[in-house]
Amino acid sequence: MFNIIPLENIIKDFGTIPKFVKFLDPIDDIATYYNKADVFLSASREEGLCYSVIEAAYCKTKIVASNISGVLTNIPGEILFESEDYLALSNIIAKIYKGNVEEKKVEAYMFVKDNYSIEKWVSETVSCIEEKLQNKGRYNKK
């Protein structure tokens, strides 16, 4: 399942862990963490479809994400930076810390709710299946 690296090995490899870094226990309700966070950071180099960004937007958490394939780039209020550009990322964090960033948490929530809710996915899947069933045989005739 997951390859969990013991804390001792991390400390051995990197020296020390800053006091502001917190290791949290796993929980079943991830929304609890999103709702407590001021900002969700996705600094991935690669993604398929980044569900964590969608989850964070749904929980009205400010999103900062690397501008890569797989991360939605049209979530209202989302702040993007080029992958591995740590200077751009540090500038974004400074702006957020100073309060110099427009908040669009409700708009982001509504965007995700309207486009990525389970109800939307089920509805679109059912529509697709119904369309295929209605067209069955139309293209197979010789």
Coordinates of N, CA and C in Angstrom, one line a residue:
M1 N 0.8 -1.2 0.0 CA 0.0 0.0 0.0 C 0.9 1.3 0.0
F2 N 1.2 1.8 1.2 CA 2.1 3.0 1.2 C 3.4 2.6 1.8
N3 N 4.5 3.2 1.2 CA 5.8 3.0 1.7 C 6.1 4.1 2.8
I4 N 5.9 3.7 4.0 CA 6.0 4.7 5.1 C 7.5 4.7 5.5
I5 N 8.1 5.9 5.5 CA 9.5 6.0 5.9 C 9.5 6.4 7.4
P6 N 10.2 5.6 8.2 CA 10.3 6.0 9.6 C 10.9 7.3 9.8
L7 N 10.4 8.1 10.8 CA 10.8 9.4 11.1 C 12.4 9.4 11.4
E8 N 12.9 8.4 12.0 CA 14.3 8.3 12.3 C 15.1 8.4 11.1
N9 N 14.7 7.7 10.0 CA 15.4 7.7 8.7 C 15.4 9.1 8.1
I10 N 14.2 9.8 8.2 CA 14.1 11.2 7.6 C 15.1 12.1 8.4
I11 N 15.1 12.0 9.7 CA 16.1 12.9 10.5 C 17.5 12.5 10.1
K12 N 17.8 11.2 10.0 CA 19.1 10.8 9.6 C 19.6 11.3 8.3
D13 N 18.6 11.3 7.3 CA 19.0 11.8 5.9 C 19.0 13.3 5.8
F14 N 18.2 14.0 6.6 CA 18.1 15.5 6.4 C 18.6 16.3 7.6
G15 N 19.0 15.6 8.6 CA 19.6 16.4 9.7 C 18.6 16.6 10.8
T16 N 17.7 17.5 10.6 CA 16.7 17.8 11.6 C 15.4 18.2 10.9
I17 N 14.3 18.3 11.7 CA 13.0 18.7 11.2 C 12.7 20.0 11.9
P18 N 12.4 21.0 11.1 CA 12.0 22.3 11.7 C 10.8 22.1 12.7
K19 N 10.7 23.0 13.7 CA 9.6 22.9 14.7 C 8.2 23.2 14.0
F20 N 8.2 24.0 12.9 CA 6.9 24.3 12.3 C 6.4 23.1 11.5
V21 N 7.2 22.1 11.3 CA 6.7 20.9 10.6 C 5.9 20.0 11.6
K22 N 4.7 19.7 11.2 CA 3.9 18.8 12.1 C 3.6 17.5 11.4
F23 N 3.8 16.4 12.1 CA 3.4 15.1 11.5 C 2.1 14.8 12.1
L24 N 1.1 14.5 11.3 CA -0.3 14.3 11.7 C -0.6 12.8 11.5
D25 N -1.4 12.3 12.4 CA -1.9 10.9 12.3 C -2.9 10.8 11.2
P26 N -3.0 9.7 10.5 CA -4.0 9.5 9.5 C -5.4 9.5 10.1
I27 N -6.3 10.1 9.3 CA -7.7 10.1 9.7 C -8.6 9.7 8.5
D28 N -9.8 9.3 8.8 CA -10.7 8.9 7.8 C -11.4 10.1 7.1
D29 N -11.5 11.2 7.8 CA -12.2 12.4 7.3 C -11.2 13.5 7.0
I30 N -10.7 13.4 5.7 CA -9.7 14.4 5.3 C -10.1 15.8 5.3
A31 N -11.4 16.0 5.2 CA -12.0 17.4 5.2 C -11.6 18.1 6.5
T32 N -11.4 17.4 7.6 CA -11.0 18.0 8.8 C -9.7 18.7 8.7
Y33 N -8.8 18.1 8.0 CA -7.5 18.8 7.8 C -7.6 20.0 6.8
Y34 N -8.3 19.8 5.7 CA -8.5 20.9 4.8 C -9.2 22.1 5.5
N35 N -10.2 21.8 6.3 CA -10.9 22.9 7.0 C -10.1 23.6 8.0
K36 N -9.1 23.0 8.5 CA -8.2 23.7 9.5 C -7.0 24.4 8.8
A37 N -6.8 24.1 7.6 CA -5.6 24.7 6.9 C -5.9 26.1 6.4
D38 N -5.0 27.0 6.4 CA -5.1 28.3 5.8 C -4.9 28.2 4.3
V39 N -4.0 27.3 3.9 CA -3.6 27.2 2.5 C -3.3 25.7 2.2
F40 N -3.7 25.2 1.0 CA -3.3 23.9 0.6 C -2.3 24.1 -0.5
L41 N -1.1 23.4 -0.4 CA -0.1 23.5 -1.3 C 0.1 22.2 -2.0
S42 N 0.0 22.2 -3.3 CA 0.3 21.1 -4.2 C 1.5 21.4 -5.0
A43 N 2.7 20.9 -4.6 CA 4.0 21.2 -5.3 C 4.4 20.1 -6.1
S44 N 3.5 19.3 -6.7 CA 3.8 18.1 -7.5 C 4.6 18.5 -8.8
R45 N 5.3 17.5 -9.2 CA 6.0 17.6 -10.5 C 5.2 17.0 -11.6
E46 N 4.4 16.0 -11.2 CA 3.5 15.2 -12.1 C 2.2 14.8 -11.4
E47 N 1.1 14.8 -12.1 CA -0.2 14.4 -11.6 C -1.0 13.7 -12.7
G48 N -1.9 12.9 -12.3 CA -2.9 12.4 -13.3 C -4.0 13.4 -13.2
L49 N -5.0 13.2 -12.4 CA -6.0 14.3 -12.0 C -5.8 14.5 -10.6
C50 N -5.5 15.7 -10.2 CA -5.1 16.0 -8.8 C -6.4 16.2 -8.0
Y51 N -6.8 15.1 -7.4 CA -8.0 15.1 -6.6 C -7.9 16.0 -5.4
S52 N -6.7 16.0 -4.8 CA -6.5 16.8 -3.6 C -6.7 18.3 -3.8
V53 N -6.4 18.8 -5.0 CA -6.8 20.2 -5.3 C -8.3 20.4 -5.3
I54 N -9.0 19.4 -5.9 CA -10.4 19.5 -6.0 C -11.0 19.4 -4.6
E55 N -10.5 18.5 -3.8 CA -11.0 18.4 -2.4 C -10.7 19.6 -1.6
A56 N -9.6 20.2 -1.8 CA -9.3 21.5 -1.0 C -10.2 22.6 -1.5
A57 N -10.5 22.7 -2.7 CA -11.4 23.8 -3.2 C -12.8 23.5 -2.7
Y58 N -13.2 22.3 -2.6 CA -14.5 21.9 -2.1 C -14.7 22.3 -0.6
C59 N -13.5 22.2 0.1 CA -13.5 22.6 1.5 C -13.2 24.1 1.7
K60 N -13.2 24.8 0.6 CA -13.0 26.3 0.7 C -11.6 26.6 1.3
T61 N -10.6 25.8 0.9 CA -9.3 26.1 1.4 C -8.5 26.8 0.2
K62 N -7.8 27.8 0.5 CA -7.0 28.5 -0.5 C -6.0 27.5 -1.1
I63 N -5.9 27.6 -2.5 CA -5.1 26.6 -3.2 C -3.9 27.3 -3.8
V64 N -2.7 26.8 -3.6 CA -1.5 27.1 -4.3 C -1.0 25.8 -4.9
A65 N -0.8 25.8 -6.3 CA -0.4 24.6 -6.9 C 0.6 24.8 -8.1
S66 N 1.4 23.8 -8.3 CA 2.3 23.9 -9.4 C 1.5 23.8 -10.7
N67 N 1.9 24.5 -11.7 CA 1.1 24.6 -13.0 C 1.6 23.4 -13.9
I68 N 1.0 22.3 -13.6 CA 1.4 21.1 -14.4 C 0.2 20.4 -14.9
S69 N 0.4 19.5 -15.9 CA -0.7 18.7 -16.4 C -1.3 17.9 -15.3
G70 N -2.6 17.9 -15.2 CA -3.3 17.1 -14.2 C -3.8 18.0 -13.0
V71 N -3.3 19.2 -12.9 CA -3.8 20.1 -11.9 C -4.8 21.1 -12.7
L72 N -6.0 21.2 -12.2 CA -7.0 22.1 -12.8 C -6.4 23.5 -12.7
T73 N -6.5 24.2 -13.8 CA -6.0 25.6 -13.8 C -7.1 26.6 -13.9
N74 N -8.3 26.2 -13.7 CA -9.4 27.1 -13.8 C -10.3 27.2 -12.6
I75 N -9.8 26.8 -11.4 CA -10.5 27.0 -10.2 C -10.4 28.4 -9.7
P76 N -11.5 29.1 -9.5 CA -11.4 30.5 -9.1 C -10.5 30.7 -7.8
G77 N -9.7 31.7 -7.9 CA -8.8 32.0 -6.8 C -7.6 31.2 -6.6
E78 N -7.5 30.1 -7.4 CA -6.3 29.2 -7.4 C -5.1 30.0 -7.8
I79 N -3.9 29.8 -7.1 CA -2.7 30.5 -7.5 C -1.7 29.4 -8.0
L80 N -1.2 29.6 -9.2 CA -0.4 28.7 -9.8 C 1.1 29.2 -9.9
F81 N 2.0 28.3 -9.8 CA 3.4 28.6 -10.0 C 4.1 27.5 -10.9
E82 N 5.1 27.9 -11.6 CA 5.8 26.9 -12.4 C 6.5 25.8 -11.5
S83 N 6.3 24.6 -11.9 CA 6.9 23.5 -11.1 C 8.4 23.7 -10.9
E84 N 8.8 23.5 -9.7 CA 10.2 23.7 -9.2 C 10.7 25.1 -9.1
D85 N 9.8 26.1 -9.3 CA 10.2 27.5 -9.2 C 10.0 27.9 -7.8
Y86 N 11.0 27.6 -6.9 CA 10.9 27.9 -5.5 C 10.8 29.4 -5.2
L87 N 11.4 30.2 -6.0 CA 11.4 31.6 -5.8 C 9.9 32.2 -6.0
A88 N 9.3 31.7 -7.1 CA 7.9 32.1 -7.3 C 7.0 31.6 -6.2
L89 N 7.2 30.4 -5.7 CA 6.5 29.9 -4.6 C 6.7 30.7 -3.3
S90 N 7.9 31.0 -3.0 CA 8.1 31.8 -1.8 C 7.5 33.2 -1.9
N91 N 7.5 33.8 -3.1 CA 6.8 35.1 -3.3 C 5.3 34.9 -3.1
I92 N 4.7 33.9 -3.6 CA 3.3 33.6 -3.4 C 3.0 33.5 -1.9
I93 N 3.8 32.7 -1.2 CA 3.5 32.5 0.2 C 3.6 33.8 1.0
A94 N 4.6 34.6 0.6 CA 4.7 35.9 1.3 C 3.5 36.8 1.0
K95 N 3.0 36.8 -0.2 CA 1.8 37.6 -0.5 C 0.6 37.1 0.3
I96 N 0.4 35.8 0.4 CA -0.7 35.2 1.2 C -0.5 35.6 2.7
Y97 N 0.7 35.5 3.2 CA 1.0 35.8 4.6 C 0.6 37.3 4.9
K98 N 0.9 38.1 3.9 CA 0.7 39.6 4.1 C -0.8 39.9 3.8
G99 N -1.5 39.0 3.3 CA -3.0 39.2 3.0 C -3.2 39.9 1.7
N100 N -2.2 39.8 0.8 CA -2.3 40.5 -0.5 C -2.8 39.6 -1.6
V101 N -3.8 38.7 -1.3 CA -4.3 37.8 -2.3 C -5.8 37.8 -2.2
E102 N -6.4 37.9 -3.3 CA -7.9 38.0 -3.4 C -8.5 36.6 -3.0
E103 N -9.4 36.6 -2.1 CA -10.1 35.3 -1.7 C -11.2 35.0 -2.6
K104 N -11.3 33.8 -3.1 CA -12.4 33.3 -3.9 C -12.8 31.9 -3.4
K105 N -12.8 31.7 -2.1 CA -13.1 30.4 -1.6 C -14.5 29.9 -2.0
V106 N -15.5 30.8 -1.9 CA -16.9 30.3 -2.2 C -17.0 30.0 -3.7
E107 N -16.4 30.9 -4.5 CA -16.4 30.6 -5.9 C -15.8 29.3 -6.3
A108 N -14.6 29.0 -5.6 CA -13.9 27.8 -5.9 C -14.8 26.6 -5.5
Y109 N -15.4 26.7 -4.3 CA -16.3 25.6 -3.9 C -17.5 25.4 -4.9
M110 N -18.1 26.5 -5.3 CA -19.2 26.3 -6.3 C -18.7 25.7 -7.6
F111 N -17.5 26.1 -8.1 CA -17.0 25.6 -9.3 C -16.8 24.1 -9.2
V112 N -16.2 23.6 -8.1 CA -16.0 22.2 -7.9 C -17.4 21.5 -7.7
K113 N -18.3 22.0 -6.9 CA -19.6 21.4 -6.7 C -20.3 21.3 -8.1
D114 N -20.3 22.3 -8.9 CA -21.0 22.3 -10.2 C -20.3 21.4 -11.2
N115 N -19.0 21.2 -11.1 CA -18.3 20.4 -12.2 C -17.8 19.1 -11.8
Y116 N -17.5 18.8 -10.5 CA -16.9 17.6 -10.1 C -17.6 16.9 -8.9
S117 N -18.8 17.2 -8.6 CA -19.5 16.5 -7.6 C -19.8 15.1 -8.0
I118 N -20.0 14.2 -7.1 CA -20.4 12.8 -7.4 C -21.7 12.8 -8.2
E119 N -22.6 13.7 -7.9 CA -23.9 13.7 -8.6 C -23.6 14.1 -10.1
K120 N -22.7 15.0 -10.3 CA -22.4 15.4 -11.7 C -21.8 14.3 -12.5
W121 N -20.8 13.6 -11.8 CA -20.1 12.5 -12.5 C -21.1 11.3 -12.8
V122 N -22.0 11.0 -11.8 CA -23.0 9.9 -12.1 C -23.9 10.3 -13.2
S123 N -24.4 11.6 -13.2 CA -25.3 12.0 -14.2 C -24.7 11.9 -15.6
E124 N -23.4 12.4 -15.7 CA -22.7 12.3 -17.0 C -22.4 10.9 -17.4
T125 N -22.1 10.0 -16.5 CA -21.9 8.6 -16.8 C -23.2 8.0 -17.3
V126 N -24.3 8.2 -16.6 CA -25.6 7.6 -17.0 C -26.0 8.2 -18.4
S127 N -25.8 9.4 -18.6 CA -26.1 10.0 -19.9 C -25.3 9.4 -21.0
C128 N -24.0 9.1 -20.8 CA -23.1 8.5 -21.7 C -23.6 7.1 -22.0
I129 N -23.9 6.3 -21.0 CA -24.4 4.9 -21.2 C -25.7 4.9 -22.0
E130 N -26.6 5.8 -21.6 CA -27.9 5.9 -22.3 C -27.7 6.2 -23.8
E131 N -26.8 7.1 -24.1 CA -26.5 7.5 -25.5 C -25.9 6.3 -26.2
K132 N -25.0 5.6 -25.6 CA -24.5 4.4 -26.3 C -25.5 3.3 -26.5
L133 N -26.4 3.1 -25.5 CA -27.5 2.2 -25.7 C -28.5 2.6 -26.8
Q134 N -28.8 3.9 -26.9 CA -29.6 4.3 -28.0 C -29.0 4.2 -29.4
N135 N -27.7 4.3 -29.4 CA -27.0 4.2 -30.7 C -26.5 2.8 -31.0
K136 N -26.8 1.9 -30.1 CA -26.4 0.5 -30.3 C -27.0 -0.1 -31.6
G137 N -26.1 -0.6 -32.4 CA -26.5 -1.2 -33.7 C -26.5 -0.2 -34.9
R138 N -26.6 1.1 -34.6 CA -26.6 2.0 -35.7 C -25.4 2.0 -36.6
Y139 N -24.2 1.8 -35.9 CA -23.0 1.8 -36.6 C -22.4 0.5 -37.0
N140 N -23.1 -0.6 -36.5 CA -22.6 -1.9 -36.8 C -23.3 -2.5 -38.0
K141 N -24.3 -1.9 -38.6 CA -25.0 -2.4 -39.8 C -24.1 -2.2 -41.0
K142 N -24.1 -3.3 -41.8 CA -23.3 -3.2 -43.0 C -24.1 -3.0 -44.3

